[in-house]
Amino acid sequence: MPEGGLQARLTADGSFSLFSDAVGEGFHSADGALAEARAKFVLPAGLERFAPGGTLQVVEVAVGTGTNTAALLEATRQRGLALSWWGLERDPEPLRLALADGGFRRQWPPEVLSQAEALGASDRLLWGDARTRLVDLPTALTGACDLVLLDAFSPRRSPELWTVEFLAGLARLLAPQGRLLTYCSAAAVRRALAEAGLQLAAIRAVAPHEEGAWSGGTVASPSPLASDGVLRGLSPMEREHMASRAGEPYRDPHGQAGAAEILAARARAQAVSGAESGSAWQRRLGGPRHHRRPRTEGMGGQEQDR
Ligand SMILES: C[S@@+](CC[C@H](N)C(=O)[O-])C[C@H]1O[C@@H](n2cnc3c(N)ncnc32)[C@H](O)[C@@H]1O
């Protein structure tokens, strides 16, 4: 179902983005849609791991404006890599608005733009609820994806694509050295990824607003992830946070619950959990004030659980 109420906006690096009135959240960090695509998806993808001439198998969840798609196309072309890309997205409007915007079009070399346009118009973009369309991906992708990009709205506003069940479905797509990439550092999401059998690493925080936060996102893989200039292992503090009540995962056993239902079920599970509360943990260990990108406007000092 289309979101409706999408407002175009320029982010701090001059790149095009959208704000969803229905969700109450921006599509990208206000710091920069393009900067975010590169820092949270392209760099942590570790493209240097692949020899030029190869083809990467990629599934992108929540394609939106196609900013991540185009950023990945641009970076892989520069490295002589081809993409075998599949996308999941509910609403055609974000991509339509982006492609109709002159500023967005000027962000990309012509060959990248035309390749992104072609993918967006192809049957490789599966429209509809990603939870139901996931099974329509070719079965050959199971255990074969080099990269899975997950860029849904934040778990607190839109938990549907952050549940144990959906994340387990994405985990099954990954090749042994494959990587699931997301800007999200929420303890509940990390715990669900770990329960899906994946190894975790944090994306090192880079943006100014991330100072005092512990990470700039999460990478998950069936294989251990080495620390480098982009990734680092989870700290003991982060692992404790995952074990606290804040790490209570989102669940959606039938794959069709609405956001309110998923949030209420999680709140009930947290209420009877014997685990330490997230706020007690935060007071004890002096955890980060926030661990998500500031996509939300008008939330004042409320906790923003990315
Ligand atoms: C944060 S935006 C994505 C930003 C995008 N990666 C970009 O570069 O523009 C989240 C996207 O998820 C889509 N979405 C929300 N719920 C969905 C669902 N259940 N299934 C598929 N797409 C969904 C929205 O339509 C929106 O385009």
PDB file of N, CA, C and O and ligand atoms in Angstrom, residues 1-3 6 16-18 20 23 25-28 33 36-37 41 60-70 88-95 98 104 126-133 149-154 158 160-162 166 183 293 295 306, ligand 1:
ATOM      1  N   MET A   1       0.852  -1.194   0.000  1.00  0.00           N
ATOM      2  CA  MET A   1       0.000   0.000   0.000  1.00  0.00           C
ATOM      3  C   MET A   1       0.894   1.254   0.000  1.00  0.00           C
ATOM      4  O   MET A   1       1.801   1.351   0.825  1.00  0.00           O
ATOM      5  N   PRO A   2       0.682   2.203  -0.914  1.00  0.00           N
ATOM      6  CA  PRO A   2       1.503   3.411  -0.917  1.00  0.00           C
ATOM      7  C   PRO A   2       1.382   4.181   0.394  1.00  0.00           C
ATOM      8  O   PRO A   2       0.338   4.176   1.032  1.00  0.00           O
ATOM      9  N   GLU A   3       2.496   4.849   0.778  1.00  0.00           N
ATOM     10  CA  GLU A   3       2.506   5.598   2.038  1.00  0.00           C
ATOM     11  C   GLU A   3       1.671   6.868   1.946  1.00  0.00           C
ATOM     12  O   GLU A   3       1.031   7.271   2.892  1.00  0.00           O
ATOM     13  N   LEU A   6       4.335  12.121   0.795  1.00  0.00           N
ATOM     14  CA  LEU A   6       5.797  12.132   0.705  1.00  0.00           C
ATOM     15  C   LEU A   6       6.260  13.531   0.316  1.00  0.00           C
ATOM     16  O   LEU A   6       5.819  14.070  -0.704  1.00  0.00           O
ATOM     17  N   PHE A  16      19.157  14.481  -2.685  1.00  0.00           N
ATOM     18  CA  PHE A  16      17.698  14.396  -2.646  1.00  0.00           C
ATOM     19  C   PHE A  16      17.245  13.339  -1.646  1.00  0.00           C
ATOM     20  O   PHE A  16      17.814  12.259  -1.541  1.00  0.00           O
ATOM     21  N   SER A  17      16.162  13.659  -0.925  1.00  0.00           N
ATOM     22  CA  SER A  17      15.544  12.650  -0.064  1.00  0.00           C
ATOM     23  C   SER A  17      14.057  12.948   0.052  1.00  0.00           C
ATOM     24  O   SER A  17      13.546  13.893  -0.565  1.00  0.00           O
ATOM     25  N   LEU A  18      13.370  12.120   0.825  1.00  0.00           N
ATOM     26  CA  LEU A  18      11.936  12.288   1.052  1.00  0.00           C
ATOM     27  C   LEU A  18      11.650  12.201   2.537  1.00  0.00           C
ATOM     28  O   LEU A  18      12.397  11.544   3.287  1.00  0.00           O
ATOM     29  N   SER A  20       8.385  11.040   4.956  1.00  0.00           N
ATOM     30  CA  SER A  20       7.074  10.402   4.930  1.00  0.00           C
ATOM     31  C   SER A  20       6.214  10.942   6.071  1.00  0.00           C
ATOM     32  O   SER A  20       6.514  10.705   7.250  1.00  0.00           O
ATOM     33  N   VAL A  23       4.606   7.989   8.104  1.00  0.00           N
ATOM     34  CA  VAL A  23       5.469   7.293   9.070  1.00  0.00           C
ATOM     35  C   VAL A  23       6.053   8.285  10.076  1.00  0.00           C
ATOM     36  O   VAL A  23       6.402   7.934  11.193  1.00  0.00           O
ATOM     37  N   GLU A  25       8.820  10.082   9.427  1.00  0.00           N
ATOM     38  CA  GLU A  25      10.258   9.837   9.401  1.00  0.00           C
ATOM     39  C   GLU A  25      10.804  10.111   8.008  1.00  0.00           C
ATOM     40  O   GLU A  25      10.122   9.873   7.002  1.00  0.00           O
ATOM     41  N   GLY A  26      12.055  10.566   7.975  1.00  0.00           N
ATOM     42  CA  GLY A  26      12.724  10.778   6.700  1.00  0.00           C
ATOM     43  C   GLY A  26      13.237   9.466   6.130  1.00  0.00           C
ATOM     44  O   GLY A  26      13.396   8.480   6.853  1.00  0.00           O
ATOM     45  N   PHE A  27      13.518   9.482   4.824  1.00  0.00           N
ATOM     46  CA  PHE A  27      14.045   8.284   4.156  1.00  0.00           C
ATOM     47  C   PHE A  27      15.533   8.100   4.454  1.00  0.00           C
ATOM     48  O   PHE A  27      16.070   7.012   4.281  1.00  0.00           O
ATOM     49  N   HIS A  28      16.192   9.189   4.791  1.00  0.00           N
ATOM     50  CA  HIS A  28      17.642   9.134   5.002  1.00  0.00           C
ATOM     51  C   HIS A  28      18.017  10.041   6.152  1.00  0.00           C
ATOM     52  O   HIS A  28      17.221  10.871   6.577  1.00  0.00           O
ATOM     53  N   ALA A  33      21.632  12.004   2.198  1.00  0.00           N
ATOM     54  CA  ALA A  33      21.159  10.717   1.675  1.00  0.00           C
ATOM     55  C   ALA A  33      22.311   9.978   0.986  1.00  0.00           C
ATOM     56  O   ALA A  33      22.526   8.780   1.193  1.00  0.00           O
ATOM     57  N   GLU A  36      24.994   8.918   3.443  1.00  0.00           N
ATOM     58  CA  GLU A  36      24.547   7.761   4.204  1.00  0.00           C
ATOM     59  C   GLU A  36      24.622   6.484   3.361  1.00  0.00           C
ATOM     60  O   GLU A  36      25.050   5.424   3.840  1.00  0.00           O
ATOM     61  N   ALA A  37      24.193   6.571   2.109  1.00  0.00           N
ATOM     62  CA  ALA A  37      24.245   5.388   1.235  1.00  0.00           C
ATOM     63  C   ALA A  37      25.683   4.871   1.152  1.00  0.00           C
ATOM     64  O   ALA A  37      25.927   3.657   1.200  1.00  0.00           O
ATOM     65  N   PHE A  41      26.119   1.554   3.499  1.00  0.00           N
ATOM     66  CA  PHE A  41      25.843   0.424   2.608  1.00  0.00           C
ATOM     67  C   PHE A  41      27.029   0.117   1.680  1.00  0.00           C
ATOM     68  O   PHE A  41      27.456  -1.020   1.598  1.00  0.00           O
ATOM     69  N   GLU A  60      17.977  -5.975  -2.310  1.00  0.00           N
ATOM     70  CA  GLU A  60      17.802  -4.713  -1.601  1.00  0.00           C
ATOM     71  C   GLU A  60      16.373  -4.624  -1.071  1.00  0.00           C
ATOM     72  O   GLU A  60      15.413  -4.701  -1.843  1.00  0.00           O
ATOM     73  N   VAL A  61      16.239  -4.454   0.244  1.00  0.00           N
ATOM     74  CA  VAL A  61      14.921  -4.359   0.867  1.00  0.00           C
ATOM     75  C   VAL A  61      14.634  -2.894   1.179  1.00  0.00           C
ATOM     76  O   VAL A  61      15.456  -2.225   1.809  1.00  0.00           O
ATOM     77  N   ALA A  62      13.479  -2.413   0.744  1.00  0.00           N
ATOM     78  CA  ALA A  62      13.068  -1.022   0.919  1.00  0.00           C
ATOM     79  C   ALA A  62      13.875  -0.113  -0.025  1.00  0.00           C
ATOM     80  O   ALA A  62      14.696   0.694   0.414  1.00  0.00           O
ATOM     81  N   VAL A  63      13.608  -0.257  -1.280  1.00  0.00           N
ATOM     82  CA  VAL A  63      14.375   0.433  -2.327  1.00  0.00           C
ATOM     83  C   VAL A  63      14.124   1.948  -2.294  1.00  0.00           C
ATOM     84  O   VAL A  63      15.030   2.737  -2.551  1.00  0.00           O
ATOM     85  N   GLY A  64      12.898   2.351  -1.966  1.00  0.00           N
ATOM     86  CA  GLY A  64      12.570   3.767  -1.826  1.00  0.00           C
ATOM     87  C   GLY A  64      12.921   4.576  -3.050  1.00  0.00           C
ATOM     88  O   GLY A  64      12.470   4.288  -4.163  1.00  0.00           O
ATOM     89  N   THR A  65      13.772   5.586  -2.869  1.00  0.00           N
ATOM     90  CA  THR A  65      14.146   6.483  -3.962  1.00  0.00           C
ATOM     91  C   THR A  65      15.173   5.870  -4.912  1.00  0.00           C
ATOM     92  O   THR A  65      15.474   6.462  -5.954  1.00  0.00           O
ATOM     93  N   GLY A  66      15.744   4.755  -4.500  1.00  0.00           N
ATOM     94  CA  GLY A  66      16.794   4.147  -5.330  1.00  0.00           C
ATOM     95  C   GLY A  66      18.171   4.737  -5.059  1.00  0.00           C
ATOM     96  O   GLY A  66      19.125   4.446  -5.789  1.00  0.00           O
ATOM     97  N   THR A  67      18.300   5.528  -4.004  1.00  0.00           N
ATOM     98  CA  THR A  67      19.609   6.134  -3.705  1.00  0.00           C
ATOM     99  C   THR A  67      20.659   5.066  -3.398  1.00  0.00           C
ATOM    100  O   THR A  67      21.787   5.123  -3.922  1.00  0.00           O
ATOM    101  N   ASN A  68      20.285   4.081  -2.568  1.00  0.00           N
ATOM    102  CA  ASN A  68      21.262   3.028  -2.251  1.00  0.00           C
ATOM    103  C   ASN A  68      21.584   2.207  -3.498  1.00  0.00           C
ATOM    104  O   ASN A  68      22.725   1.804  -3.709  1.00  0.00           O
ATOM    105  N   THR A  69      20.566   1.961  -4.303  1.00  0.00           N
ATOM    106  CA  THR A  69      20.758   1.183  -5.539  1.00  0.00           C
ATOM    107  C   THR A  69      21.782   1.882  -6.429  1.00  0.00           C
ATOM    108  O   THR A  69      22.742   1.264  -6.906  1.00  0.00           O
ATOM    109  N   ALA A  70      21.553   3.167  -6.652  1.00  0.00           N
ATOM    110  CA  ALA A  70      22.435   3.910  -7.557  1.00  0.00           C
ATOM    111  C   ALA A  70      23.843   4.034  -6.969  1.00  0.00           C
ATOM    112  O   ALA A  70      24.839   3.926  -7.705  1.00  0.00           O
ATOM    113  N   LEU A  88      12.972  -5.204  -3.251  1.00  0.00           N
ATOM    114  CA  LEU A  88      11.653  -5.371  -2.633  1.00  0.00           C
ATOM    115  C   LEU A  88      11.200  -4.000  -2.161  1.00  0.00           C
ATOM    116  O   LEU A  88      11.943  -3.310  -1.442  1.00  0.00           O
ATOM    117  N   GLU A  89      10.016  -3.597  -2.557  1.00  0.00           N
ATOM    118  CA  GLU A  89       9.510  -2.272  -2.174  1.00  0.00           C
ATOM    119  C   GLU A  89       7.986  -2.267  -2.296  1.00  0.00           C
ATOM    120  O   GLU A  89       7.427  -2.827  -3.242  1.00  0.00           O
ATOM    121  N   ARG A  90       7.346  -1.594  -1.337  1.00  0.00           N
ATOM    122  CA  ARG A  90       5.887  -1.574  -1.316  1.00  0.00           C
ATOM    123  C   ARG A  90       5.291  -0.480  -2.195  1.00  0.00           C
ATOM    124  O   ARG A  90       4.250  -0.650  -2.814  1.00  0.00           O
ATOM    125  N   ASP A  91       6.005   0.662  -2.243  1.00  0.00           N
ATOM    126  CA  ASP A  91       5.400   1.863  -2.819  1.00  0.00           C
ATOM    127  C   ASP A  91       6.211   2.372  -4.022  1.00  0.00           C
ATOM    128  O   ASP A  91       7.383   2.734  -3.866  1.00  0.00           O
ATOM    129  N   PRO A  92       5.627   2.452  -5.216  1.00  0.00           N
ATOM    130  CA  PRO A  92       6.382   2.957  -6.377  1.00  0.00           C
ATOM    131  C   PRO A  92       6.643   4.459  -6.339  1.00  0.00           C
ATOM    132  O   PRO A  92       7.494   4.974  -7.083  1.00  0.00           O
ATOM    133  N   GLU A  93       5.930   5.183  -5.477  1.00  0.00           N
ATOM    134  CA  GLU A  93       5.988   6.641  -5.505  1.00  0.00           C
ATOM    135  C   GLU A  93       7.389   7.209  -5.180  1.00  0.00           C
ATOM    136  O   GLU A  93       7.828   8.149  -5.864  1.00  0.00           O
ATOM    137  N   PRO A  94       8.104   6.699  -4.181  1.00  0.00           N
ATOM    138  CA  PRO A  94       9.429   7.283  -3.896  1.00  0.00           C
ATOM    139  C   PRO A  94      10.369   7.234  -5.105  1.00  0.00           C
ATOM    140  O   PRO A  94      11.036   8.231  -5.415  1.00  0.00           O
ATOM    141  N   LEU A  95      10.387   6.109  -5.799  1.00  0.00           N
ATOM    142  CA  LEU A  95      11.274   6.002  -6.965  1.00  0.00           C
ATOM    143  C   LEU A  95      10.794   6.929  -8.078  1.00  0.00           C
ATOM    144  O   LEU A  95      11.600   7.594  -8.743  1.00  0.00           O
ATOM    145  N   ALA A  98      11.807  10.484  -7.150  1.00  0.00           N
ATOM    146  CA  ALA A  98      13.261  10.690  -7.273  1.00  0.00           C
ATOM    147  C   ALA A  98      13.652  10.829  -8.744  1.00  0.00           C
ATOM    148  O   ALA A  98      14.383  11.755  -9.121  1.00  0.00           O
ATOM    149  N   PHE A 104      18.098  14.946  -8.168  1.00  0.00           N
ATOM    150  CA  PHE A 104      18.428  13.527  -7.984  1.00  0.00           C
ATOM    151  C   PHE A 104      19.135  12.997  -9.226  1.00  0.00           C
ATOM    152  O   PHE A 104      20.163  12.315  -9.121  1.00  0.00           O
ATOM    153  N   LEU A 126      10.391  -6.290  -7.057  1.00  0.00           N
ATOM    154  CA  LEU A 126       9.147  -6.964  -6.670  1.00  0.00           C
ATOM    155  C   LEU A 126       8.333  -6.011  -5.802  1.00  0.00           C
ATOM    156  O   LEU A 126       8.728  -5.695  -4.677  1.00  0.00           O
ATOM    157  N   TRP A 127       7.219  -5.553  -6.343  1.00  0.00           N
ATOM    158  CA  TRP A 127       6.384  -4.586  -5.622  1.00  0.00           C
ATOM    159  C   TRP A 127       5.468  -5.310  -4.635  1.00  0.00           C
ATOM    160  O   TRP A 127       4.981  -6.398  -4.910  1.00  0.00           O
ATOM    161  N   GLY A 128       5.222  -4.662  -3.507  1.00  0.00           N
ATOM    162  CA  GLY A 128       4.317  -5.220  -2.507  1.00  0.00           C
ATOM    163  C   GLY A 128       5.017  -5.317  -1.169  1.00  0.00           C
ATOM    164  O   GLY A 128       6.170  -4.889  -1.019  1.00  0.00           O
ATOM    165  N   ASP A 129       4.317  -5.865  -0.204  1.00  0.00           N
ATOM    166  CA  ASP A 129       4.884  -6.015   1.133  1.00  0.00           C
ATOM    167  C   ASP A 129       6.071  -6.979   1.062  1.00  0.00           C
ATOM    168  O   ASP A 129       5.923  -8.118   0.612  1.00  0.00           O
ATOM    169  N   ALA A 130       7.225  -6.505   1.504  1.00  0.00           N
ATOM    170  CA  ALA A 130       8.437  -7.329   1.390  1.00  0.00           C
ATOM    171  C   ALA A 130       8.281  -8.652   2.131  1.00  0.00           C
ATOM    172  O   ALA A 130       8.912  -9.651   1.759  1.00  0.00           O
ATOM    173  N   ARG A 131       7.444  -8.678   3.151  1.00  0.00           N
ATOM    174  CA  ARG A 131       7.264  -9.928   3.909  1.00  0.00           C
ATOM    175  C   ARG A 131       6.618 -11.005   3.045  1.00  0.00           C
ATOM    176  O   ARG A 131       6.929 -12.181   3.178  1.00  0.00           O
ATOM    177  N   THR A 132       5.711 -10.586   2.183  1.00  0.00           N
ATOM    178  CA  THR A 132       5.051 -11.594   1.341  1.00  0.00           C
ATOM    179  C   THR A 132       5.802 -11.808   0.031  1.00  0.00           C
ATOM    180  O   THR A 132       5.797 -12.897  -0.520  1.00  0.00           O
ATOM    181  N   ARG A 133       6.493 -10.778  -0.441  1.00  0.00           N
ATOM    182  CA  ARG A 133       7.205 -10.921  -1.717  1.00  0.00           C
ATOM    183  C   ARG A 133       8.550 -11.649  -1.584  1.00  0.00           C
ATOM    184  O   ARG A 133       9.118 -12.090  -2.585  1.00  0.00           O
ATOM    185  N   LEU A 149      20.787  -5.559   1.431  1.00  0.00           N
ATOM    186  CA  LEU A 149      20.694  -4.208   1.989  1.00  0.00           C
ATOM    187  C   LEU A 149      19.322  -4.049   2.630  1.00  0.00           C
ATOM    188  O   LEU A 149      18.305  -4.312   1.974  1.00  0.00           O
ATOM    189  N   LEU A 150      19.302  -3.643   3.893  1.00  0.00           N
ATOM    190  CA  LEU A 150      18.028  -3.477   4.601  1.00  0.00           C
ATOM    191  C   LEU A 150      17.934  -2.033   5.090  1.00  0.00           C
ATOM    192  O   LEU A 150      18.660  -1.629   5.999  1.00  0.00           O
ATOM    193  N   ASP A 151      17.040  -1.275   4.456  1.00  0.00           N
ATOM    194  CA  ASP A 151      16.941   0.163   4.740  1.00  0.00           C
ATOM    195  C   ASP A 151      15.488   0.551   5.009  1.00  0.00           C
ATOM    196  O   ASP A 151      14.976   1.513   4.433  1.00  0.00           O
ATOM    197  N   ALA A 152      14.825  -0.210   5.882  1.00  0.00           N
ATOM    198  CA  ALA A 152      13.436   0.090   6.235  1.00  0.00           C
ATOM    199  C   ALA A 152      13.381   1.286   7.183  1.00  0.00           C
ATOM    200  O   ALA A 152      14.397   1.704   7.736  1.00  0.00           O
ATOM    201  N   PHE A 153      12.182   1.819   7.371  1.00  0.00           N
ATOM    202  CA  PHE A 153      12.006   2.844   8.400  1.00  0.00           C
ATOM    203  C   PHE A 153      12.377   2.253   9.755  1.00  0.00           C
ATOM    204  O   PHE A 153      12.457   1.031   9.921  1.00  0.00           O
ATOM    205  N   SER A 154      12.541   3.120  10.773  1.00  0.00           N
ATOM    206  CA  SER A 154      13.082   2.666  12.055  1.00  0.00           C
ATOM    207  C   SER A 154      12.169   1.620  12.718  1.00  0.00           C
ATOM    208  O   SER A 154      10.955   1.641  12.536  1.00  0.00           O
ATOM    209  N   SER A 158       8.187   1.347  12.400  1.00  0.00           N
ATOM    210  CA  SER A 158       7.805   0.418  11.347  1.00  0.00           C
ATOM    211  C   SER A 158       8.504  -0.921  11.598  1.00  0.00           C
ATOM    212  O   SER A 158       9.444  -1.282  10.879  1.00  0.00           O
ATOM    213  N   GLU A 160       7.703  -3.930  11.102  1.00  0.00           N
ATOM    214  CA  GLU A 160       7.353  -5.082  10.250  1.00  0.00           C
ATOM    215  C   GLU A 160       8.565  -5.726   9.568  1.00  0.00           C
ATOM    216  O   GLU A 160       8.582  -6.934   9.357  1.00  0.00           O
ATOM    217  N   LEU A 161       9.539  -4.905   9.184  1.00  0.00           N
ATOM    218  CA  LEU A 161      10.688  -5.459   8.449  1.00  0.00           C
ATOM    219  C   LEU A 161      11.903  -5.678   9.358  1.00  0.00           C
ATOM    220  O   LEU A 161      13.024  -5.844   8.871  1.00  0.00           O
ATOM    221  N   TRP A 162      11.649  -5.684  10.672  1.00  0.00           N
ATOM    222  CA  TRP A 162      12.751  -5.903  11.619  1.00  0.00           C
ATOM    223  C   TRP A 162      12.458  -7.095  12.538  1.00  0.00           C
ATOM    224  O   TRP A 162      13.036  -7.214  13.614  1.00  0.00           O
ATOM    225  N   PHE A 166      11.208 -12.112   9.665  1.00  0.00           N
ATOM    226  CA  PHE A 166      11.648 -11.514   8.401  1.00  0.00           C
ATOM    227  C   PHE A 166      13.178 -11.527   8.307  1.00  0.00           C
ATOM    228  O   PHE A 166      13.746 -11.851   7.257  1.00  0.00           O
ATOM    229  N   TYR A 183      21.758   0.393   8.464  1.00  0.00           N
ATOM    230  CA  TYR A 183      22.132   1.545   9.288  1.00  0.00           C
ATOM    231  C   TYR A 183      21.731   1.324  10.748  1.00  0.00           C
ATOM    232  O   TYR A 183      22.133   2.058  11.639  1.00  0.00           O
ATOM    233  N   ARG A 293      20.188   7.082  13.311  1.00  0.00           N
ATOM    234  CA  ARG A 293      20.371   8.330  12.583  1.00  0.00           C
ATOM    235  C   ARG A 293      19.172   9.229  12.860  1.00  0.00           C
ATOM    236  O   ARG A 293      18.057   8.758  13.053  1.00  0.00           O
ATOM    237  N   ARG A 295      16.599  10.633  11.599  1.00  0.00           N
ATOM    238  CA  ARG A 295      15.697  10.764  10.461  1.00  0.00           C
ATOM    239  C   ARG A 295      14.376  11.371  10.879  1.00  0.00           C
ATOM    240  O   ARG A 295      13.586  11.785  10.066  1.00  0.00           O
ATOM    241  N   ARG A 306      17.161   3.230  17.006  1.00  0.00           N
ATOM    242  CA  ARG A 306      17.499   2.699  15.691  1.00  0.00           C
ATOM    243  C   ARG A 306      18.241   1.393  15.862  1.00  0.00           C
ATOM    244  O   ARG A 306      19.294   1.379  16.422  1.00  0.00           O
TER     245      ARG A 306
HETATM  246  C1  LIG B   1      13.640   4.532   4.765  1.00  0.00           C
HETATM  247  S1  LIG B   1      12.768   4.317   3.270  1.00  0.00           S
HETATM  248  C2  LIG B   1      13.923   3.584   2.171  1.00  0.00           C
HETATM  249  C3  LIG B   1      15.003   4.479   1.696  1.00  0.00           C
HETATM  250  C4  LIG B   1      15.641   3.950   0.456  1.00  0.00           C
HETATM  251  N1  LIG B   1      16.585   2.909   0.694  1.00  0.00           N
HETATM  252  C5  LIG B   1      16.226   5.068  -0.358  1.00  0.00           C
HETATM  253  O1  LIG B   1      17.443   5.047  -0.630  1.00  0.00           O
HETATM  254  O2  LIG B   1      15.476   5.955  -0.715  1.00  0.00           O
HETATM  255  C6  LIG B   1      11.764   2.925   3.642  1.00  0.00           C
HETATM  256  C7  LIG B   1      11.066   2.323   2.466  1.00  0.00           C
HETATM  257  O3  LIG B   1      10.414   1.129   2.898  1.00  0.00           O
HETATM  258  C8  LIG B   1       9.220   0.986   2.178  1.00  0.00           C
HETATM  259  N2  LIG B   1       8.395   0.051   2.959  1.00  0.00           N
HETATM  260  C9  LIG B   1       7.788   0.287   4.135  1.00  0.00           C
HETATM  261  N3  LIG B   1       7.170  -0.823   4.560  1.00  0.00           N
HETATM  262  C10 LIG B   1       7.390  -1.777   3.630  1.00  0.00           C
HETATM  263  C11 LIG B   1       7.009  -3.138   3.502  1.00  0.00           C
HETATM  264  N4  LIG B   1       6.283  -3.751   4.451  1.00  0.00           N
HETATM  265  N5  LIG B   1       7.404  -3.812   2.415  1.00  0.00           N
HETATM  266  C12 LIG B   1       8.160  -3.201   1.441  1.00  0.00           C
HETATM  267  N6  LIG B   1       8.549  -1.917   1.514  1.00  0.00           N
HETATM  268  C13 LIG B   1       8.175  -1.217   2.595  1.00  0.00           C
HETATM  269  C14 LIG B   1       8.690   2.386   2.070  1.00  0.00           C
HETATM  270  O4  LIG B   1       7.776   2.504   0.979  1.00  0.00           O
HETATM  271  C15 LIG B   1       9.964   3.194   1.862  1.00  0.00           C
HETATM  272  O5  LIG B   1      10.231   3.363   0.500  1.00  0.00           O
END
